[in-house]
Amino acid sequence: MSDKFRVGILGATGVVGQRFIQLLESHPQFEVTALAASDRSQGKTYAEACTWRLPGEMPDAVRQIAVQAPAPPLECDFVFSSLPGDVAKQTEEEFARAGYPVISNSSPHRMGADVPLLIPEVNPEHIALIDIQRTSRGYDRGFIVTNPNCSAIVVVMALAPLHAEFGVASCVVTTMQALSGAGYPGVASLDATDNVIPFIGGEEEKIEAETLKLLGRLGNGRIEDDRMLVSAQCNRVNVTDGHLAAVRVRLSRPASLDQVRETLASFVSEPQRLKLHSAPAKPIIVRDEADRPQPRLDRDAGKGMSVTVGRIARDKVMDYRLMALGHNTIRGAAGAAILNAELLMARGYL
Ligand code: NAP
């Protein structure tokens, strides 16, 4: 018998669900044993229910797994959730109440006062909220942990080292977000081709709110939001994968351009020290070429888990500006949740 943790995936047939399956194919600690999706897919094998849309073949190990309803009990030790927001809220609570750790990508629980919104490199100490959540909700073994919005994670990975070193007083973000961020089939081709859509429902609010919680301090059993000012504008662009963000920051303490660059380039944190399986050696890769980062060239850096930062320069209105890029379905979704699970395992929460 395998000594790996048995993993269930809720929303297993979707864009993020398929990434989970791909990334977990040869994971040393986790093994996929249960899959769930909508009633369109339930009762079919995964091979019948899922049109595989990632490069390479659907892994053999999941082809014959029967797709079930996303309701406990499932044959697994914990679940990853990539359900649509409206389904995730209640379903994830049901799993947590039934004793399953829920490691979610979906948005409904992210801003819950007792729910860790976790980036292992940025705020690993927020895991302590799990104990408070279990007590306040009467959960026994179960809990809910979330990863941030797929653009917020890219922006906050770049802000966190600068904030720790120099303090970020304010930040203006403009995103250029990939089509896969909208799920499948997502944006209609006639809307996306030859076009930029300057609206992604709820996205600007998520970036502005989640950034403050992610960089907030844990004290007295709650997260006190950071006080920096954040302004975000979001655009959908005709790129398959990879969210790019133009970021301008005003710093609280003076810093030279070399110091800013070095602070980003040398950043390592808890996942690198613990050598977690999915942790990239370099969470932030700084590129000095004038025309990087680019989605097609840089989204797979660090197996999709590194954020690439370039165009670091002084700014005439704010203090500094830079471009940050991350893979939205890996660092922004499935990979982020898997890294969260690896940290939770290392800390004894699974
Ligand atoms: P998607 O491609 O539309 O997939 C949705 C998945 O949920 C499918 O497996 C679908 O199953 C299942 N589902 C839909 N309605 C359901 C219902 N009523 N009951 C049970 N299962 C249901 O979406 P996605 O892009 O993977 O996104 C999934 C979640 O992750 C969303 O909350 C999204 O906001 C979040 N997220 C996405 C990204 C990204 O880059 N795409 C990044 C971060 C977070 P069927 O195939 O059976 O319909």
Coordinates of C-alpha atoms and ligand atoms in Angstrom, one line a residue:
M1 CA 0.0 0.0 0.0
S2 CA 1.2 3.5 -0.8
D3 CA 2.2 5.7 2.1
K4 CA 1.3 8.9 0.2
F5 CA -1.6 11.2 1.3
R6 CA -4.7 10.4 -0.7
V7 CA -6.0 13.5 -2.5
G8 CA -9.4 14.4 -3.8
I9 CA -9.9 17.2 -6.4
L10 CA -13.2 19.1 -6.6
G11 CA -13.7 20.7 -10.0
A12 CA -11.3 18.1 -11.5
T13 CA -12.4 18.5 -15.1
G14 CA -11.8 22.2 -15.4
V15 CA -8.8 24.3 -16.4
V16 CA -7.4 24.4 -12.8
G17 CA -8.5 20.8 -12.1
Q18 CA -6.5 19.5 -15.1
R19 CA -3.4 21.4 -13.8
F20 CA -3.8 19.7 -10.4
I21 CA -3.8 16.3 -12.1
Q22 CA -0.8 17.2 -14.3
L23 CA 1.2 18.6 -11.4
L24 CA 0.3 15.7 -9.0
E25 CA 1.2 13.0 -11.6
S26 CA 4.5 12.0 -10.0
H27 CA 4.2 13.9 -6.7
P28 CA 6.3 12.2 -3.9
Q29 CA 3.8 12.8 -1.1
F30 CA 0.4 13.1 -2.7
E31 CA -1.6 10.6 -4.8
V32 CA -4.9 11.4 -6.6
T33 CA -7.6 8.9 -5.4
A34 CA -10.9 10.9 -5.8
L35 CA -12.3 13.2 -8.5
A36 CA -15.5 15.3 -8.4
A37 CA -17.2 17.7 -10.9
S38 CA -20.7 18.8 -11.9
D39 CA -23.6 16.5 -12.6
R40 CA -22.6 16.7 -16.3
S41 CA -19.6 14.6 -15.4
Q42 CA -20.7 12.5 -12.5
G43 CA -20.9 8.7 -13.1
K44 CA -18.4 8.8 -16.0
T45 CA -14.8 7.8 -15.8
Y46 CA -12.4 10.8 -15.8
A47 CA -11.4 9.9 -19.3
E48 CA -15.0 10.0 -20.5
A49 CA -15.9 13.2 -18.6
C50 CA -12.8 15.3 -19.3
T51 CA -11.6 16.8 -22.6
W52 CA -7.9 17.0 -21.8
R53 CA -6.7 20.4 -22.9
L54 CA -3.1 20.5 -21.6
P55 CA 0.0 19.5 -23.6
G56 CA 0.8 15.8 -23.2
E57 CA -1.5 12.9 -22.4
M58 CA -4.0 12.6 -19.5
P59 CA -2.1 10.6 -16.8
D60 CA -3.0 6.9 -16.9
A61 CA -3.5 6.8 -13.2
V62 CA -6.7 9.0 -13.3
R63 CA -8.3 7.8 -16.5
Q64 CA -10.5 5.1 -14.9
I65 CA -11.3 7.0 -11.7
A66 CA -15.1 7.6 -11.5
V67 CA -16.1 11.2 -11.3
Q68 CA -18.3 11.8 -8.2
A69 CA -20.5 14.6 -6.8
P70 CA -18.5 17.1 -4.8
A71 CA -19.9 16.0 -1.4
P72 CA -18.4 14.0 1.5
P73 CA -17.5 11.3 2.0
L74 CA -14.8 10.9 -0.7
E75 CA -12.0 8.3 -0.6
C76 CA -9.2 10.7 0.3
D77 CA -7.3 12.3 3.2
F78 CA -7.8 15.9 2.1
V79 CA -9.2 17.8 -0.9
F80 CA -8.0 20.5 -3.3
S81 CA -10.9 22.6 -4.5
S82 CA -11.2 24.4 -7.9
L83 CA -14.9 24.7 -7.9
P84 CA -16.7 27.8 -9.3
G85 CA -17.2 30.4 -6.6
D86 CA -20.9 30.0 -6.2
V87 CA -20.6 26.2 -5.6
A88 CA -17.4 26.4 -3.5
K89 CA -18.7 28.3 -0.5
Q90 CA -21.1 25.7 0.9
T91 CA -19.3 22.6 -0.5
E92 CA -16.0 23.5 1.0
E93 CA -17.7 24.1 4.4
E94 CA -19.4 20.7 4.1
F95 CA -16.0 19.0 3.5
A96 CA -14.3 20.9 6.4
R97 CA -17.2 20.0 8.8
A98 CA -16.9 16.3 7.7
G99 CA -13.2 16.3 8.8
Y100 CA -11.4 17.0 5.5
P101 CA -8.7 19.7 5.2
V102 CA -9.8 21.8 2.2
I103 CA -7.1 23.5 0.2
S104 CA -8.9 25.9 -2.0
N105 CA -8.3 28.0 -5.1
S106 CA -11.8 29.5 -5.1
S107 CA -12.6 32.9 -3.8
P108 CA -15.6 32.7 -1.4
H109 CA -13.6 31.9 1.8
R110 CA -10.5 33.9 1.0
M111 CA -11.4 37.0 3.1
G112 CA -12.9 35.0 6.0
A113 CA -11.5 36.4 9.2
D114 CA -10.5 32.9 10.4
V115 CA -9.3 31.5 7.0
P116 CA -5.6 31.6 6.1
L117 CA -5.1 33.3 2.7
L118 CA -1.7 31.7 2.2
I119 CA 1.4 32.2 0.1
P120 CA 4.1 30.1 1.7
E121 CA 6.9 32.5 0.8
V122 CA 5.0 35.5 2.1
N123 CA 2.9 34.8 5.2
P124 CA 3.5 31.2 6.4
E125 CA 2.7 32.4 10.0
H126 CA -0.9 32.9 8.9
I127 CA -1.4 29.1 9.1
A128 CA -2.0 29.6 12.8
L129 CA -5.5 30.8 11.9
I130 CA -6.4 27.2 11.4
D131 CA -6.4 26.6 15.1
I132 CA -8.8 29.5 15.6
Q133 CA -11.0 28.4 12.7
R134 CA -11.3 24.9 14.2
T135 CA -12.3 26.2 17.6
S136 CA -14.7 28.9 16.4
R137 CA -16.4 26.6 13.8
G138 CA -16.3 23.4 15.8
Y139 CA -14.2 21.6 13.1
D140 CA -12.3 18.6 14.3
R141 CA -9.7 17.5 11.8
G142 CA -11.1 19.6 8.9
F143 CA -10.3 23.2 8.0
I144 CA -10.3 25.6 5.0
V145 CA -7.1 27.2 3.6
T146 CA -7.1 29.3 0.5
N147 CA -4.6 30.6 -2.0
P148 CA -5.0 34.1 -3.5
N149 CA -6.4 35.4 -6.7
C150 CA -4.1 34.5 -9.7
S151 CA -3.0 38.1 -10.2
A152 CA -2.8 39.1 -6.6
I153 CA -0.3 36.3 -6.0
V154 CA 2.0 37.6 -8.8
V155 CA 1.8 41.2 -7.5
V156 CA 2.3 40.2 -3.8
M157 CA 5.2 37.9 -4.5
A158 CA 7.0 41.0 -6.0
L159 CA 5.8 43.4 -3.3
A160 CA 6.6 41.2 -0.2
P161 CA 10.4 41.5 -0.3
L162 CA 10.3 45.2 -1.0
H163 CA 7.7 45.7 1.8
A164 CA 9.8 43.8 4.3
E165 CA 13.0 45.8 3.4
F166 CA 11.8 49.3 2.6
G167 CA 8.1 49.4 3.4
V168 CA 5.6 49.9 0.5
A169 CA 3.4 52.9 1.2
S170 CA 1.4 52.7 -2.0
C171 CA 1.1 50.7 -5.1
V172 CA -0.6 51.1 -8.5
V173 CA -1.1 47.9 -10.5
T174 CA -2.3 47.4 -14.1
T175 CA -2.7 43.8 -15.1
M176 CA -2.7 42.1 -18.5
Q177 CA -4.3 38.7 -17.8
A178 CA -4.4 35.5 -19.9
L179 CA -7.5 33.9 -21.4
S180 CA -7.1 30.7 -19.4
G181 CA -7.8 32.7 -16.2
A182 CA -11.5 32.8 -17.3
G183 CA -11.7 28.9 -17.3
Y184 CA -12.9 26.9 -20.3
P185 CA -14.4 28.0 -22.8
G186 CA -13.9 31.3 -21.1
V187 CA -13.9 34.5 -23.3
A188 CA -15.6 34.1 -26.7
S189 CA -13.0 34.1 -29.5
L190 CA -14.7 36.9 -31.3
D191 CA -14.3 39.0 -28.1
A192 CA -10.7 38.1 -27.5
T193 CA -9.1 38.1 -31.0
D194 CA -7.5 41.4 -32.0
N195 CA -8.7 42.9 -28.7
V196 CA -8.1 43.9 -25.1
I197 CA -11.0 43.8 -22.7
P198 CA -10.6 46.3 -19.9
F199 CA -12.9 44.5 -17.4
I200 CA -12.7 41.3 -15.4
G201 CA -15.6 41.1 -13.0
G202 CA -14.5 41.4 -9.3
E203 CA -10.8 41.2 -10.1
E204 CA -9.7 44.7 -9.2
E205 CA -11.5 44.5 -5.8
K206 CA -9.9 41.1 -5.2
I207 CA -6.4 42.4 -5.8
E208 CA -6.9 45.4 -3.7
A209 CA -8.4 43.5 -0.7
E210 CA -6.3 40.3 -0.9
T211 CA -3.0 42.2 -1.0
L212 CA -3.7 43.9 2.3
K213 CA -4.7 40.6 4.0
L214 CA -1.7 38.7 2.5
L215 CA 0.7 41.3 3.9
G216 CA -1.2 41.8 7.1
R217 CA 0.1 40.9 10.6
L218 CA -1.2 38.1 12.7
G219 CA -1.8 39.3 16.3
N220 CA -4.4 38.5 19.0
G221 CA -5.8 35.7 16.9
R222 CA -6.6 37.8 13.8
I223 CA -5.0 39.3 10.8
E224 CA -4.6 43.1 10.9
D225 CA -4.7 44.2 7.3
D226 CA -1.6 46.1 6.0
R227 CA -2.2 49.8 5.6
M228 CA -0.7 50.3 2.2
L229 CA -2.8 52.0 -0.5
V230 CA -3.4 49.7 -3.5
S231 CA -5.1 50.7 -6.8
A232 CA -5.6 48.0 -9.4
Q233 CA -6.9 48.0 -13.0
C234 CA -7.4 44.7 -14.8
N235 CA -7.4 43.8 -18.5
R236 CA -8.0 40.5 -20.4
V237 CA -5.5 40.1 -23.2
N238 CA -5.1 37.7 -26.0
V239 CA -2.5 35.4 -24.3
T240 CA -3.2 31.7 -23.4
D241 CA -1.4 31.5 -20.0
G242 CA 0.6 34.0 -17.9
H243 CA -0.6 37.1 -16.1
L244 CA 1.6 40.2 -16.5
A245 CA 1.3 43.1 -14.1
A246 CA 2.8 46.6 -14.4
V247 CA 3.5 47.7 -10.8
R248 CA 4.5 51.1 -9.5
V249 CA 5.4 51.5 -5.8
R250 CA 6.1 54.4 -3.4
L251 CA 8.4 53.3 -0.6
S252 CA 8.5 54.4 3.0
R253 CA 12.3 54.3 3.3
P254 CA 14.8 55.4 0.7
A255 CA 16.3 52.6 -1.5
S256 CA 18.7 52.7 -4.4
L257 CA 17.9 51.0 -7.7
D258 CA 20.6 48.4 -6.9
Q259 CA 19.1 47.7 -3.5
V260 CA 15.6 47.2 -5.0
R261 CA 16.9 44.8 -7.7
E262 CA 19.1 42.8 -5.2
T263 CA 16.2 42.6 -2.6
L264 CA 14.0 41.0 -5.3
A265 CA 16.7 38.8 -6.8
S266 CA 18.0 37.4 -3.5
F267 CA 14.5 36.6 -2.0
V268 CA 14.1 33.2 -0.5
S269 CA 11.7 32.1 2.2
E270 CA 10.2 29.2 4.2
P271 CA 9.4 26.9 1.3
Q272 CA 13.0 27.1 0.0
R273 CA 14.5 26.5 3.5
L274 CA 12.2 23.5 4.0
K275 CA 12.9 22.3 0.4
L276 CA 9.3 21.7 -0.3
H277 CA 8.8 19.6 -3.4
S278 CA 7.0 22.4 -5.5
A279 CA 9.0 25.3 -4.2
P280 CA 11.1 26.9 -6.9
A281 CA 14.7 27.5 -6.0
K282 CA 14.2 31.1 -6.9
P283 CA 10.7 32.4 -6.1
I284 CA 11.5 35.6 -7.9
I285 CA 13.7 35.7 -11.1
V286 CA 14.9 39.1 -12.0
R287 CA 15.6 39.6 -15.7
D288 CA 17.6 42.6 -16.9
E289 CA 16.9 42.5 -20.6
A290 CA 14.9 45.5 -21.8
D291 CA 12.1 43.4 -23.2
R292 CA 11.4 40.8 -20.4
P293 CA 9.3 39.4 -18.8
Q294 CA 7.1 38.1 -21.6
P295 CA 4.3 35.6 -21.1
R296 CA 5.3 33.1 -23.7
L297 CA 9.0 33.1 -22.7
D298 CA 8.8 33.4 -18.9
R299 CA 5.6 31.9 -17.7
D300 CA 7.2 28.4 -17.2
A301 CA 10.1 29.7 -15.2
G302 CA 10.7 27.5 -12.2
K303 CA 8.3 25.0 -13.6
G304 CA 5.6 27.7 -13.5
M305 CA 6.2 28.5 -9.8
S306 CA 8.6 31.4 -10.1
V307 CA 7.5 35.0 -10.6
T308 CA 9.6 36.8 -13.2
V309 CA 10.3 40.5 -12.6
G310 CA 11.9 42.9 -15.1
R311 CA 11.9 46.5 -16.2
I312 CA 12.9 47.6 -12.7
A313 CA 13.4 51.4 -12.9
R314 CA 12.9 54.6 -11.1
D315 CA 9.5 56.2 -11.6
K316 CA 8.9 60.0 -11.9
V317 CA 5.5 59.8 -10.2
M318 CA 6.0 56.9 -7.7
D319 CA 9.5 55.7 -6.6
Y320 CA 10.0 52.6 -8.6
R321 CA 8.2 50.6 -11.3
L322 CA 8.5 47.0 -12.5
M323 CA 6.8 44.3 -14.6
A324 CA 5.9 41.0 -12.8
L325 CA 4.7 37.9 -14.6
G326 CA 3.4 34.6 -13.2
H327 CA 1.8 31.4 -14.6
N328 CA -1.9 31.9 -13.7
T329 CA -2.9 28.2 -13.5
I330 CA 0.3 27.1 -11.8
R331 CA 1.7 29.8 -9.4
G332 CA -1.7 31.4 -9.6
A333 CA -3.9 28.3 -8.9
A334 CA -3.0 24.6 -8.8
G335 CA 0.7 25.0 -8.0
A336 CA -0.1 27.5 -5.3
A337 CA -2.5 25.2 -3.6
I338 CA -0.1 22.2 -3.9
L339 CA 2.7 24.3 -2.3
N340 CA 0.2 25.3 0.5
A341 CA -0.5 21.6 1.0
E342 CA 3.2 20.8 1.2
L343 CA 3.7 23.5 3.8
L344 CA 0.7 22.3 5.8
M345 CA 2.1 18.8 5.7
A346 CA 5.5 20.0 6.9
R347 CA 3.8 21.8 9.8
G348 CA 1.8 18.7 10.7
Y349 CA -1.7 20.0 9.7
L350 CA -2.6 17.2 7.3
Ligands
NAP1 P1 -13.6 25.8 -15.2 O1 -12.6 25.4 -16.3 O2 -14.9 26.4 -15.7 O3 -13.9 24.4 -14.4 C1 -14.9 24.4 -13.4 C2 -14.9 23.0 -12.7 O4 -16.0 23.0 -11.7 C3 -15.2 21.9 -13.7 O5 -14.6 20.7 -13.2 C4 -16.7 21.7 -13.6 O6 -17.2 20.4 -13.8 C5 -16.9 22.0 -12.1 N1 -18.3 22.5 -11.8 C6 -18.9 23.5 -12.5 N2 -20.2 23.7 -11.9 C7 -20.3 22.8 -10.9 C8 -21.3 22.4 -10.0 N3 -22.5 23.1 -10.0 N4 -21.1 21.4 -9.1 C9 -19.9 20.8 -9.1 N5 -18.9 21.0 -9.9 C10 -19.1 22.0 -10.8 O7 -13.0 26.8 -14.2 P2 -11.4 27.0 -13.7 O8 -10.8 28.1 -14.5 O9 -10.8 25.7 -13.5 O10 -11.7 27.7 -12.3 C11 -12.1 27.0 -11.1 C12 -12.0 27.8 -9.9 O11 -10.7 28.2 -9.7 C13 -12.9 29.1 -10.0 O12 -13.4 29.4 -8.7 C14 -11.8 30.1 -10.4 O13 -12.2 31.4 -10.0 C15 -10.6 29.7 -9.6 N6 -9.3 30.1 -10.2 C16 -9.1 29.9 -11.5 C17 -7.8 30.3 -12.1 C18 -7.5 30.2 -13.5 O14 -6.4 30.7 -13.9 N7 -8.3 29.6 -14.4 C19 -6.9 30.8 -11.2 C20 -7.2 30.9 -9.8 C21 -8.4 30.6 -9.4 P3 -17.8 20.0 -15.3 O15 -16.7 19.8 -16.2 O16 -18.5 18.7 -14.9 O17 -18.7 21.1 -15.7

